[in-house]
């Protein structure tokens, strides 16, 4: 008789703990599942690596981590990081500035829009990084040719989205502004800029992911330094782990930059759902 | 005067488009004339002449064939893998939650960087190029299919389950047709990536292909050849993109997909 309530008591405590655990899981399930999946993936990778164990053709996560530690301790990677980051930043900053200016100018003139938008949209669809070898001849093996290729890759999404964003601002708001006789400057900063901001940031985000991916293509066909150069050289000397370090580093840049821009997007336009792909 | 005005007003889009094209064309030609160095920069007429040479002389056909085969097999396998994976992601919450971080990472990864490794794994024949095209082109297809399946209206699925329609029928009659416009968008976005994949694949050891020809021009300072190859690749990209875009507009005229990537 006395054992029953005790058992019950034990049971409820267990239950409440389980419930707590469960609600905690439900609350963070995306995060927990993602984390578990990454851990699981790394373990599977390591097992595969141990199973095949062919150092020239395959590599495991342990070796990649050692390669990370080695490269950073030895310090040779910094030069490549600096080079790639510089060309990425220059290319993207240039593309963002020029893209916003040209996209903005085109949006305000119907004639210009009809003249050049088809060309811009057509070029947006082309595999522009095939022009990388051409730029090496025009601008040399140095950083200028890479900046040009990255610029070309991320310019189009920025400019096209800027034009679309400005054209997308509802005419009613503009008319309202005109009815209240506000200045052109006020119309620009108070109506057009906020209205086109979501598109603009999506354009920047697309441009940014392209810039990061293009870093590799730009450096592949001939370079002095950089992560793409490092990846290529490591592959040719069968340092697969070192290659993975380069690739994962660029992935990290892509993910981090994208998250940062998404954060800005949410801050700038909390009322809008996110446009475009993740 | 009135007539000219009316004509312009009724066709302004076409007229402006052609004018814009001509402006770019003549700027290109003018730039090449002022540079006046065949090893450095050539104009559109020279590129067109070279193109005619290559086609009439017939030397380009083996290259076109090899690149075409690479594109065809790589792209179709990307299509199958991408659509299957995308549907799996869309249907199963489990798969979605567990594999989402990998997909996000893959989206941000420059998959072309894997090209040297793929060459090491698969040799220098056609197979590695096909795998490279697959690796570069598959990501947008997966992402768009996945978005498409998620965007198919819940109510259709509820209706189907209310009528006890078997699962496979829900898949083939509701989920796949419903997500088709998105799948087509993914296929369109994959074309330009596939072409980059071909070029990068052919860069690492090949004996034929448009990319090979491009790098042959690079090695021999043959600027007209290089620019012609780049123009062929870019032109193929534009044609494929616009072609698929027509399908897309037909299937879902209400969606503006031109801004997506």
Short mmCIF file of C-alpha atoms in Angstrom, two decimals:
data_model
loop_
_atom_site.label_atom_id
_atom_site.label_comp_id
_atom_site.label_asym_id
_atom_site.label_seq_id
_atom_site.Cartn_x
_atom_site.Cartn_y
_atom_site.Cartn_z
CA UNK A 1 0.00 0.00 0.00
CA UNK A 2 2.70 2.41 0.85
CA UNK A 3 4.64 1.54 -2.23
CA UNK A 4 1.97 2.63 -4.70
CA UNK A 5 2.04 6.36 -3.98
CA UNK A 6 5.82 6.21 -3.92
CA UNK A 7 5.79 4.59 -7.31
CA UNK A 8 3.36 7.18 -8.51
CA UNK A 9 5.48 9.90 -7.12
CA UNK A 10 8.52 8.50 -8.88
CA UNK A 11 6.45 8.26 -12.02
CA UNK A 12 5.33 11.86 -12.02
CA UNK A 13 8.84 13.06 -11.40
CA UNK A 14 10.03 11.00 -14.29
CA UNK A 15 7.15 12.21 -16.39
CA UNK A 16 7.73 15.83 -15.61
CA UNK A 17 11.36 15.46 -16.46
CA UNK A 18 10.44 13.77 -19.71
CA UNK A 19 7.85 16.44 -20.44
CA UNK A 20 10.41 19.11 -19.78
CA UNK A 21 12.85 17.34 -22.05
CA UNK A 22 10.22 16.94 -24.68
CA UNK A 23 9.08 20.54 -24.60
CA UNK A 24 12.70 21.61 -24.68
CA UNK A 25 13.18 19.45 -27.75
CA UNK A 26 10.03 20.71 -29.42
CA UNK A 27 11.11 24.25 -28.73
CA UNK A 28 14.52 23.92 -30.31
CA UNK A 29 13.85 20.99 -32.55
CA UNK A 30 15.20 22.63 -35.69
CA UNK A 31 18.41 23.53 -33.97
CA UNK A 32 18.80 20.17 -32.18
CA UNK A 33 18.02 18.11 -35.29
CA UNK A 34 20.39 20.18 -37.37
CA UNK A 35 23.13 19.81 -34.82
CA UNK A 36 22.54 16.05 -34.50
CA UNK A 37 22.57 15.68 -38.25
CA UNK A 38 25.87 17.49 -38.58
CA UNK A 39 27.42 15.35 -35.82
CA UNK A 40 26.05 12.20 -37.44
CA UNK A 41 27.33 13.26 -40.85
CA UNK A 42 30.82 13.83 -39.47
CA UNK A 43 30.81 10.43 -37.73
CA UNK A 44 29.65 8.67 -40.92
CA UNK A 45 32.31 10.51 -42.87
CA UNK A 46 34.97 9.44 -40.37
CA UNK A 47 33.79 5.79 -40.53
CA UNK A 48 33.86 5.87 -44.33
CA UNK A 49 37.32 7.35 -44.18
CA UNK A 50 38.55 4.62 -41.79
CA UNK A 51 36.92 1.97 -43.93
CA UNK A 52 38.53 3.02 -47.19
CA UNK A 53 41.56 4.66 -45.67
CA UNK A 54 43.12 5.85 -48.90
CA UNK A 55 45.00 9.00 -48.04
CA UNK A 56 45.59 10.07 -51.63
CA UNK A 57 41.99 10.02 -52.73
CA UNK A 58 39.90 10.55 -49.67
CA UNK A 59 40.13 12.28 -46.36
CA UNK A 60 38.37 12.23 -43.03
CA UNK A 61 37.20 15.00 -40.73
CA UNK A 62 40.06 14.37 -38.30
CA UNK A 63 42.62 15.07 -41.00
CA UNK A 64 40.74 18.18 -42.09
CA UNK A 65 40.80 19.49 -38.53
CA UNK A 66 44.51 18.75 -38.26
CA UNK A 67 45.04 20.49 -41.58
CA UNK A 68 43.18 23.53 -40.21
CA UNK A 69 45.35 23.59 -37.10
CA UNK A 70 48.53 23.09 -39.08
CA UNK A 71 47.75 25.72 -41.69
CA UNK A 72 46.87 28.31 -39.09
CA UNK A 73 49.84 27.53 -36.86
CA UNK A 74 52.24 27.60 -39.73
CA UNK A 75 50.55 30.82 -40.90
CA UNK A 76 50.77 30.31 -44.64
CA UNK A 77 47.00 30.36 -44.98
CA UNK A 78 46.70 33.99 -43.86
CA UNK A 79 48.14 35.24 -47.11
CA UNK A 80 45.51 33.30 -49.08
CA UNK A 81 42.70 34.42 -46.79
CA UNK A 82 43.79 38.05 -47.10
CA UNK A 83 44.02 37.83 -50.88
CA UNK A 84 40.64 36.15 -51.35
CA UNK A 85 38.89 38.36 -48.81
CA UNK A 86 40.28 41.48 -50.44
CA UNK A 87 39.25 40.50 -53.94
CA UNK A 88 35.83 39.36 -52.70
CA UNK A 89 35.25 42.61 -50.80
CA UNK A 90 36.50 44.85 -53.60
CA UNK A 91 34.49 42.99 -56.21
CA UNK A 92 31.32 42.89 -54.16
CA UNK A 93 31.57 46.50 -52.94
CA UNK A 94 32.12 47.70 -56.50
CA UNK A 95 29.25 45.58 -57.78
CA UNK A 96 26.94 46.83 -55.03
CA UNK A 97 27.77 50.50 -55.64
CA UNK A 98 27.65 50.40 -59.43
CA UNK A 99 24.69 48.00 -59.42
CA UNK A 100 22.58 50.23 -57.17
CA UNK A 101 23.46 53.36 -59.15
CA UNK A 102 22.79 51.84 -62.57
CA UNK A 103 19.72 49.96 -61.37
CA UNK A 104 18.41 53.18 -59.85
CA UNK A 105 19.04 55.29 -62.96
CA UNK A 106 17.36 52.69 -65.15
CA UNK A 107 14.33 52.51 -62.89
CA UNK A 108 13.59 56.22 -63.23
CA UNK A 109 13.56 56.34 -67.01
CA UNK A 110 11.23 54.23 -69.07
CA UNK A 111 13.36 54.65 -72.17
CA UNK A 112 16.55 53.52 -70.45
CA UNK A 113 14.64 50.68 -68.83
CA UNK A 114 13.40 49.40 -72.16
CA UNK A 115 16.79 49.89 -73.78
CA UNK A 116 19.03 48.18 -71.29
CA UNK A 117 16.94 45.94 -69.05
CA UNK A 118 16.64 43.16 -71.66
CA UNK A 119 20.42 43.17 -72.07
CA UNK A 120 21.02 43.11 -68.32
CA UNK A 121 18.52 40.30 -67.79
CA UNK A 122 19.98 38.36 -70.71
CA UNK A 123 23.50 38.73 -69.36
CA UNK A 124 22.28 37.74 -65.90
CA UNK A 125 21.47 34.31 -67.33
CA UNK A 126 24.87 33.76 -68.89
CA UNK A 127 27.62 31.79 -67.21
CA UNK A 128 29.71 34.91 -66.71
CA UNK A 129 32.60 33.25 -64.96
CA UNK A 130 33.65 31.73 -68.30
CA UNK A 131 35.03 35.20 -68.98
CA UNK A 132 37.66 34.67 -66.25
CA UNK A 133 40.47 33.65 -68.67
CA UNK A 134 39.73 36.72 -70.80
CA UNK A 135 40.13 38.97 -67.80
CA UNK A 136 43.46 37.37 -66.98
CA UNK A 137 44.73 38.48 -70.39
CA UNK A 138 43.21 41.95 -70.07
CA UNK A 139 44.13 42.69 -66.48
CA UNK A 140 46.99 40.34 -65.65
CA UNK A 141 47.41 37.57 -63.10
CA UNK A 142 47.08 39.92 -60.15
CA UNK A 143 44.10 40.88 -58.05
CA UNK A 144 42.53 43.19 -60.67
CA UNK A 145 41.35 40.38 -62.93
CA UNK A 146 39.70 38.57 -60.00
CA UNK A 147 37.99 41.73 -58.81
CA UNK A 148 36.64 42.18 -62.34
CA UNK A 149 35.28 38.63 -62.53
CA UNK A 150 33.66 38.89 -59.10
CA UNK A 151 32.24 42.28 -60.03
CA UNK A 152 30.74 40.78 -63.16
CA UNK A 153 29.23 37.91 -61.19
CA UNK A 154 27.51 39.97 -58.54
CA UNK A 155 26.70 43.17 -60.45
CA UNK A 156 23.66 41.81 -62.32
CA UNK A 157 21.53 40.56 -59.42
CA UNK A 158 22.11 43.84 -57.56
CA UNK A 159 21.20 46.11 -60.46
CA UNK A 160 18.22 44.05 -61.64
CA UNK A 161 16.77 43.82 -58.15
CA UNK A 162 17.29 47.53 -57.54
CA UNK A 163 15.35 48.37 -60.71
CA UNK A 164 12.60 45.91 -59.80
CA UNK A 165 12.42 47.25 -56.25
CA UNK A 166 12.03 50.87 -57.31
CA UNK A 167 9.48 50.02 -59.97
CA UNK A 168 7.63 47.96 -57.42
CA UNK A 169 7.00 50.88 -55.06
CA UNK A 170 3.27 51.42 -55.21
CA UNK A 171 2.19 54.33 -57.36
CA UNK A 172 -0.31 55.39 -54.72
CA UNK A 173 2.44 56.29 -52.29
CA UNK A 174 4.18 58.37 -54.92
CA UNK A 175 0.94 60.15 -55.78
CA UNK A 176 0.28 60.75 -52.12
CA UNK A 177 3.71 62.31 -51.84
CA UNK A 178 3.00 64.50 -54.83
CA UNK A 179 -0.40 65.49 -53.45
CA UNK A 180 1.31 66.68 -50.28
CA UNK A 181 3.84 68.50 -52.42
CA UNK A 182 6.88 66.95 -50.76
CA UNK A 183 10.30 67.62 -52.22
CA UNK A 184 12.00 65.17 -54.59
CA UNK A 185 14.61 64.44 -51.96
CA UNK A 186 11.94 63.61 -49.39
CA UNK A 187 10.14 61.42 -51.91
CA UNK A 188 13.37 59.56 -52.54
CA UNK A 189 14.36 59.02 -48.93
CA UNK A 190 10.93 58.65 -47.38
CA UNK A 191 9.01 56.71 -50.03
CA UNK A 192 11.19 55.14 -52.68
CA UNK A 193 14.12 53.99 -50.59
CA UNK A 194 12.09 52.27 -47.85
CA UNK A 195 9.75 50.80 -50.44
CA UNK A 196 12.49 49.25 -52.52
CA UNK A 197 14.67 48.15 -49.63
CA UNK A 198 13.50 44.50 -49.45
CA UNK A 199 14.31 43.93 -53.11
CA UNK A 200 17.58 45.76 -52.76
CA UNK A 201 18.74 43.59 -49.90
CA UNK A 202 17.72 40.41 -51.73
CA UNK A 203 19.79 41.62 -54.67
CA UNK A 204 22.74 42.23 -52.38
CA UNK A 205 22.32 38.78 -50.86
CA UNK A 206 22.24 37.04 -54.23
CA UNK A 207 25.20 39.12 -55.33
CA UNK A 208 27.11 38.23 -52.20
CA UNK A 209 26.63 34.47 -52.53
CA UNK A 210 27.68 34.68 -56.15
CA UNK A 211 30.76 36.70 -55.21
CA UNK A 212 31.89 34.05 -52.73
CA UNK A 213 31.36 31.19 -55.17
CA UNK A 214 33.11 33.12 -57.94
CA UNK A 215 36.24 33.63 -55.83
CA UNK A 216 37.19 30.03 -56.63
CA UNK A 217 36.45 30.22 -60.36
CA UNK A 218 38.32 33.52 -60.66
CA UNK A 219 41.44 32.09 -59.04
CA UNK A 220 41.30 28.67 -60.65
CA UNK A 221 42.58 29.76 -64.05
CA UNK A 222 45.72 31.39 -62.79
CA UNK A 223 46.48 33.46 -59.72
CA UNK A 224 49.26 34.50 -57.36
CA UNK A 225 47.52 33.57 -54.13
CA UNK A 226 44.09 33.10 -52.62
CA UNK A 227 41.94 30.28 -51.31
CA UNK A 228 40.95 29.10 -54.80
CA UNK A 229 44.62 29.00 -55.73
CA UNK A 230 45.35 27.10 -52.54
CA UNK A 231 42.57 24.59 -53.29
CA UNK A 232 43.86 24.04 -56.81
CA UNK A 233 47.46 23.61 -55.70
CA UNK A 234 46.46 21.28 -52.86
CA UNK A 235 44.45 19.15 -55.29
CA UNK A 236 47.36 18.86 -57.68
CA UNK A 237 49.67 17.70 -54.92
CA UNK A 238 47.02 15.35 -53.47
CA UNK A 239 46.64 17.26 -50.21
CA UNK A 240 42.95 16.53 -50.05
CA UNK A 241 42.61 17.72 -46.45
CA UNK A 242 44.11 21.10 -47.28
CA UNK A 243 41.68 21.37 -50.18
CA UNK A 244 38.76 20.72 -47.84
CA UNK A 245 40.04 23.47 -45.54
CA UNK A 246 39.84 25.96 -48.40
CA UNK A 247 36.40 24.85 -49.52
CA UNK A 248 34.90 24.81 -46.02
CA UNK A 249 36.39 28.23 -45.33
CA UNK A 250 34.60 29.69 -48.35
CA UNK A 251 31.38 27.93 -47.34
CA UNK A 252 31.70 29.57 -43.95
CA UNK A 253 32.12 33.00 -45.55
CA UNK A 254 29.08 32.39 -47.70
CA UNK A 255 26.87 31.25 -44.82
CA UNK A 256 28.00 33.99 -42.42
CA UNK A 257 27.62 36.82 -44.93
CA UNK A 258 24.24 35.55 -46.01
CA UNK A 259 23.03 35.37 -42.39
CA UNK A 260 24.31 38.90 -41.77
CA UNK A 261 22.43 40.27 -44.78
CA UNK A 262 19.32 38.33 -43.74
CA UNK A 263 19.59 39.94 -40.32
CA UNK A 264 19.72 43.37 -41.95
CA UNK A 265 16.77 42.40 -44.08
CA UNK A 266 14.69 41.51 -41.02
CA UNK A 267 15.73 44.69 -39.25
CA UNK A 268 15.06 46.91 -42.25
CA UNK A 269 11.75 45.35 -43.22
CA UNK A 270 10.19 43.50 -40.31
CA UNK A 271 6.80 43.67 -42.03
CA UNK A 272 7.85 41.72 -45.11
CA UNK A 273 8.38 38.04 -45.55
CA UNK A 274 11.77 37.08 -46.84
CA UNK A 275 11.94 37.02 -50.62
CA UNK A 276 13.93 34.61 -52.68
CA UNK A 277 15.57 31.37 -51.64
CA UNK A 278 17.15 30.64 -48.29
CA UNK B 1 5.64 63.68 -87.64
CA UNK B 2 2.42 62.57 -86.05
CA UNK B 3 2.75 59.20 -87.76
CA UNK B 4 6.27 58.68 -86.48
CA UNK B 5 5.15 59.60 -83.01
CA UNK B 6 2.26 57.17 -83.11
CA UNK B 7 4.48 54.44 -84.46
CA UNK B 8 6.97 54.99 -81.64
CA UNK B 9 4.22 55.06 -79.02
CA UNK B 10 2.75 51.78 -80.20
CA UNK B 11 6.07 49.92 -80.45
CA UNK B 12 8.25 51.76 -77.94
CA UNK B 13 9.31 48.59 -76.15
CA UNK B 14 10.64 46.91 -79.27
CA UNK B 15 12.22 50.06 -80.69
CA UNK B 16 14.00 50.90 -77.44
CA UNK B 17 15.13 47.32 -77.02
CA UNK B 18 16.68 47.23 -80.48
CA UNK B 19 18.27 50.65 -79.93
CA UNK B 20 19.82 49.50 -76.68
CA UNK B 21 21.19 46.41 -78.32
CA UNK B 22 22.66 48.44 -81.18
CA UNK B 23 24.25 50.90 -78.75
CA UNK B 24 26.00 48.09 -76.91
CA UNK B 25 27.01 46.46 -80.18
CA UNK B 26 28.58 49.61 -81.60
CA UNK B 27 30.27 50.49 -78.32
CA UNK B 28 31.89 47.05 -78.41
CA UNK B 29 32.96 47.48 -82.03
CA UNK B 30 34.20 51.02 -81.41
CA UNK B 31 36.20 49.86 -78.37
CA UNK B 32 37.83 47.11 -80.37
CA UNK B 33 38.73 49.53 -83.18
CA UNK B 34 40.30 51.98 -80.77
CA UNK B 35 42.27 49.21 -79.04
CA UNK B 36 43.25 47.83 -82.43
CA UNK B 37 45.17 44.84 -81.14
CA UNK B 38 44.00 41.39 -82.14
CA UNK B 39 45.87 39.76 -79.29
CA UNK B 40 44.05 41.84 -76.76
CA UNK B 41 40.48 42.61 -77.77
CA UNK B 42 38.34 41.94 -80.81
CA UNK B 43 35.02 43.36 -81.94
CA UNK B 44 31.72 41.67 -82.66
CA UNK B 45 32.30 41.48 -86.42
CA UNK B 46 35.57 39.67 -85.91
CA UNK B 47 33.85 37.26 -83.46
CA UNK B 48 31.06 36.63 -85.97
CA UNK B 49 33.65 36.00 -88.69
CA UNK B 50 35.51 33.55 -86.49
CA UNK B 51 32.25 31.82 -85.62
CA UNK B 52 31.43 31.45 -89.32
CA UNK B 53 34.95 30.10 -89.91
CA UNK B 54 34.60 27.51 -87.20
CA UNK B 55 31.21 26.31 -88.38
CA UNK B 56 31.85 26.38 -92.12
CA UNK B 57 35.31 24.88 -91.70
CA UNK B 58 33.66 22.26 -89.51
CA UNK B 59 36.44 22.20 -86.93
CA UNK B 60 34.07 23.05 -84.11
CA UNK B 61 31.70 20.09 -84.42
CA UNK B 62 33.76 17.54 -82.44
CA UNK B 63 34.10 20.10 -79.65
CA UNK B 64 30.41 20.91 -79.70
CA UNK B 65 29.63 17.20 -79.59
CA UNK B 66 31.81 16.49 -76.56
CA UNK B 67 30.54 19.50 -74.61
CA UNK B 68 27.00 18.66 -75.65
CA UNK B 69 27.32 15.10 -74.35
CA UNK B 70 28.76 16.36 -71.08
CA UNK B 71 25.98 18.86 -70.73
CA UNK B 72 23.25 16.39 -71.64
CA UNK B 73 24.27 13.62 -69.27
CA UNK B 74 25.32 15.93 -66.46
CA UNK B 75 22.18 18.00 -66.70
CA UNK B 76 19.74 15.08 -66.96
CA UNK B 77 21.34 13.31 -64.02
CA UNK B 78 21.20 16.59 -62.06
CA UNK B 79 17.54 16.78 -63.01
CA UNK B 80 16.75 13.29 -61.72
CA UNK B 81 18.81 13.58 -58.55
CA UNK B 82 17.65 17.12 -57.87
CA UNK B 83 13.95 16.51 -58.35
CA UNK B 84 14.01 13.28 -56.34
CA UNK B 85 15.89 14.88 -53.48
CA UNK B 86 13.73 17.98 -53.60
CA UNK B 87 10.55 15.95 -53.36
CA UNK B 88 11.98 13.90 -50.50
CA UNK B 89 12.82 17.13 -48.71
CA UNK B 90 9.38 18.52 -49.34
CA UNK B 91 7.46 15.42 -48.25
CA UNK B 92 9.30 14.24 -45.19
CA UNK B 93 9.62 16.53 -42.23
CA UNK B 94 12.28 14.21 -40.84
CA UNK B 95 14.52 14.50 -43.90
CA UNK B 96 13.88 18.22 -44.02
CA UNK B 97 14.90 18.87 -40.45
CA UNK B 98 17.89 16.58 -40.50
CA UNK B 99 19.38 17.52 -43.83
CA UNK B 100 18.52 21.22 -44.02
CA UNK B 101 21.86 22.43 -42.65
CA UNK B 102 23.68 20.32 -45.25
CA UNK B 103 21.60 21.75 -48.04
CA UNK B 104 22.15 25.30 -46.82
CA UNK B 105 25.88 24.63 -46.61
CA UNK B 106 25.91 23.10 -50.07
CA UNK B 107 24.13 26.16 -51.43
CA UNK B 108 26.90 28.38 -50.12
CA UNK B 109 29.71 26.03 -51.13
CA UNK B 110 31.54 26.73 -54.36
CA UNK B 111 30.99 23.20 -55.71
CA UNK B 112 33.26 23.93 -58.69
CA UNK B 113 36.10 23.85 -56.20
CA UNK B 114 35.52 20.11 -55.96
CA UNK B 115 36.40 19.78 -59.65
CA UNK B 116 40.09 18.91 -59.16
CA UNK B 117 39.12 16.26 -56.62
CA UNK B 118 36.48 14.81 -58.93
CA UNK B 119 39.08 14.59 -61.70
CA UNK B 120 41.33 12.72 -59.26
CA UNK B 121 38.51 10.32 -58.46
CA UNK B 122 37.10 9.69 -61.92
CA UNK B 123 40.00 10.16 -64.33
CA UNK B 124 40.13 12.46 -67.34
CA UNK B 125 37.46 10.93 -69.59
CA UNK B 126 33.86 12.09 -69.86
CA UNK B 127 32.72 10.76 -66.47
CA UNK B 128 34.38 13.40 -64.26
CA UNK B 129 32.95 16.24 -66.37
CA UNK B 130 29.49 14.76 -66.07
CA UNK B 131 29.94 14.47 -62.31
CA UNK B 132 31.16 18.08 -62.11
CA UNK B 133 28.15 19.31 -64.08
CA UNK B 134 25.91 17.25 -61.81
CA UNK B 135 27.54 18.69 -58.69
CA UNK B 136 27.24 22.29 -59.84
CA UNK B 137 23.77 22.09 -61.34
CA UNK B 138 21.96 19.99 -58.75
CA UNK B 139 21.72 22.55 -55.94
CA UNK B 140 19.22 25.03 -57.45
CA UNK B 141 17.05 22.15 -58.66
CA UNK B 142 16.84 20.63 -55.17
CA UNK B 143 16.14 23.98 -53.54
CA UNK B 144 13.41 24.99 -55.97
CA UNK B 145 11.68 21.61 -56.03
CA UNK B 146 11.70 21.60 -52.26
CA UNK B 147 10.18 25.09 -52.10
CA UNK B 148 7.63 24.05 -54.71
CA UNK B 149 6.45 20.97 -52.81
CA UNK B 150 6.15 23.01 -49.62
CA UNK B 151 4.10 25.62 -51.45
CA UNK B 152 1.50 23.23 -52.80
CA UNK B 153 -1.71 24.18 -51.01
CA UNK B 154 -2.39 22.21 -47.84
CA UNK B 155 -6.08 22.07 -48.70
CA UNK B 156 -5.48 19.88 -51.75
CA UNK B 157 -3.69 17.34 -49.61
CA UNK B 158 -6.36 17.46 -46.94
CA UNK B 159 -9.00 16.98 -49.60
CA UNK B 160 -7.11 14.02 -51.03
CA UNK B 161 -6.74 12.33 -47.67
CA UNK B 162 -10.42 13.00 -46.92
CA UNK B 163 -11.22 10.99 -50.06
CA UNK B 164 -8.80 8.26 -48.97
CA UNK B 165 -6.62 8.68 -52.01
CA UNK B 166 -3.48 6.55 -51.71
CA UNK B 167 -0.19 8.24 -50.99
CA UNK B 168 1.48 7.59 -54.31
CA UNK B 169 -1.47 9.17 -56.07
CA UNK B 170 -1.18 12.25 -53.90
CA UNK B 171 2.43 12.45 -54.98
CA UNK B 172 1.78 12.07 -58.71
CA UNK B 173 -1.53 13.90 -58.97
CA UNK B 174 -1.04 16.73 -56.51
CA UNK B 175 2.48 17.31 -55.27
CA UNK B 176 4.44 16.95 -58.49
CA UNK B 177 2.03 18.86 -60.78
CA UNK B 178 1.63 21.53 -58.10
CA UNK B 179 5.35 22.09 -57.76
CA UNK B 180 6.09 21.90 -61.49
CA UNK B 181 6.47 25.66 -62.03
CA UNK B 182 9.07 25.78 -59.26
CA UNK B 183 10.87 22.73 -60.65
CA UNK B 184 11.11 24.45 -64.02
CA UNK B 185 12.58 27.54 -62.35
CA UNK B 186 15.19 25.33 -60.72
CA UNK B 187 15.99 23.72 -64.05
CA UNK B 188 16.40 27.15 -65.63
CA UNK B 189 18.75 28.37 -62.93
CA UNK B 190 20.77 25.17 -63.24
CA UNK B 191 21.64 25.74 -66.91
CA UNK B 192 24.15 28.53 -66.40
CA UNK B 193 25.77 26.65 -63.52
CA UNK B 194 26.03 23.55 -65.69
CA UNK B 195 27.86 25.54 -68.36
CA UNK B 196 30.34 26.85 -65.79
CA UNK B 197 30.76 23.23 -64.68
CA UNK B 198 31.59 22.16 -68.22
CA UNK B 199 34.22 24.87 -68.62
CA UNK B 200 35.84 24.15 -65.27
CA UNK B 201 35.73 20.40 -65.93
CA UNK B 202 37.39 20.80 -69.29
CA UNK B 203 40.03 23.07 -67.81
CA UNK B 204 41.43 20.13 -65.86
CA UNK B 205 42.57 17.88 -68.63
CA UNK B 206 40.52 17.25 -71.75
CA UNK B 207 41.14 16.98 -75.47
CA UNK B 208 37.85 18.27 -76.84
CA UNK B 209 35.06 20.62 -75.90
CA UNK B 210 34.21 24.30 -76.10
CA UNK B 211 35.92 24.90 -72.76
CA UNK B 212 39.00 23.12 -74.07
CA UNK B 213 38.94 25.37 -77.12
CA UNK B 214 38.66 28.42 -74.87
CA UNK B 215 41.78 27.40 -72.96
CA UNK B 216 43.57 26.51 -76.17
CA UNK B 217 42.95 30.09 -77.23
CA UNK B 218 44.23 31.21 -73.82
CA UNK B 219 47.46 29.23 -74.19
CA UNK B 220 48.12 30.37 -77.75
CA UNK B 221 47.09 34.01 -77.28
CA UNK B 222 44.32 33.53 -79.81
CA UNK B 223 41.97 36.24 -78.60
CA UNK B 224 39.39 35.86 -81.40
CA UNK B 225 39.09 32.14 -80.58
CA UNK B 226 38.73 32.85 -76.87
CA UNK B 227 36.09 35.51 -77.30
CA UNK B 228 34.21 33.37 -79.80
CA UNK B 229 34.14 30.43 -77.38
CA UNK B 230 33.03 32.72 -74.55
CA UNK B 231 30.31 34.09 -76.85
CA UNK B 232 29.14 30.57 -77.76
CA UNK B 233 28.93 29.58 -74.09
CA UNK B 234 27.20 32.80 -73.09
CA UNK B 235 24.83 32.55 -76.05
CA UNK B 236 23.92 28.98 -75.14
CA UNK B 237 23.19 30.18 -71.63
CA UNK B 238 20.89 32.95 -72.86
CA UNK B 239 19.05 30.68 -75.32
CA UNK B 240 18.44 27.91 -72.77
CA UNK B 241 17.39 30.40 -70.13
CA UNK B 242 14.95 32.26 -72.36
CA UNK B 243 13.58 28.98 -73.74
CA UNK B 244 12.81 27.57 -70.33
CA UNK B 245 11.47 30.97 -69.24
CA UNK B 246 8.77 30.71 -71.93
CA UNK B 247 7.64 27.39 -70.45
CA UNK B 248 7.67 28.91 -67.01
CA UNK B 249 5.51 31.85 -68.04
CA UNK B 250 3.03 29.46 -69.64
CA UNK B 251 2.81 27.25 -66.60
CA UNK B 252 2.49 29.90 -63.97
CA UNK B 253 1.95 33.34 -65.48
CA UNK B 254 1.22 34.81 -62.05
CA UNK B 255 4.70 34.15 -60.71
CA UNK B 256 7.51 36.60 -61.30
CA UNK B 257 10.56 34.39 -61.20
CA UNK B 258 12.99 36.53 -63.12
CA UNK B 259 14.50 37.88 -59.91
CA UNK B 260 15.22 34.56 -58.30
CA UNK B 261 18.52 32.87 -58.30
#
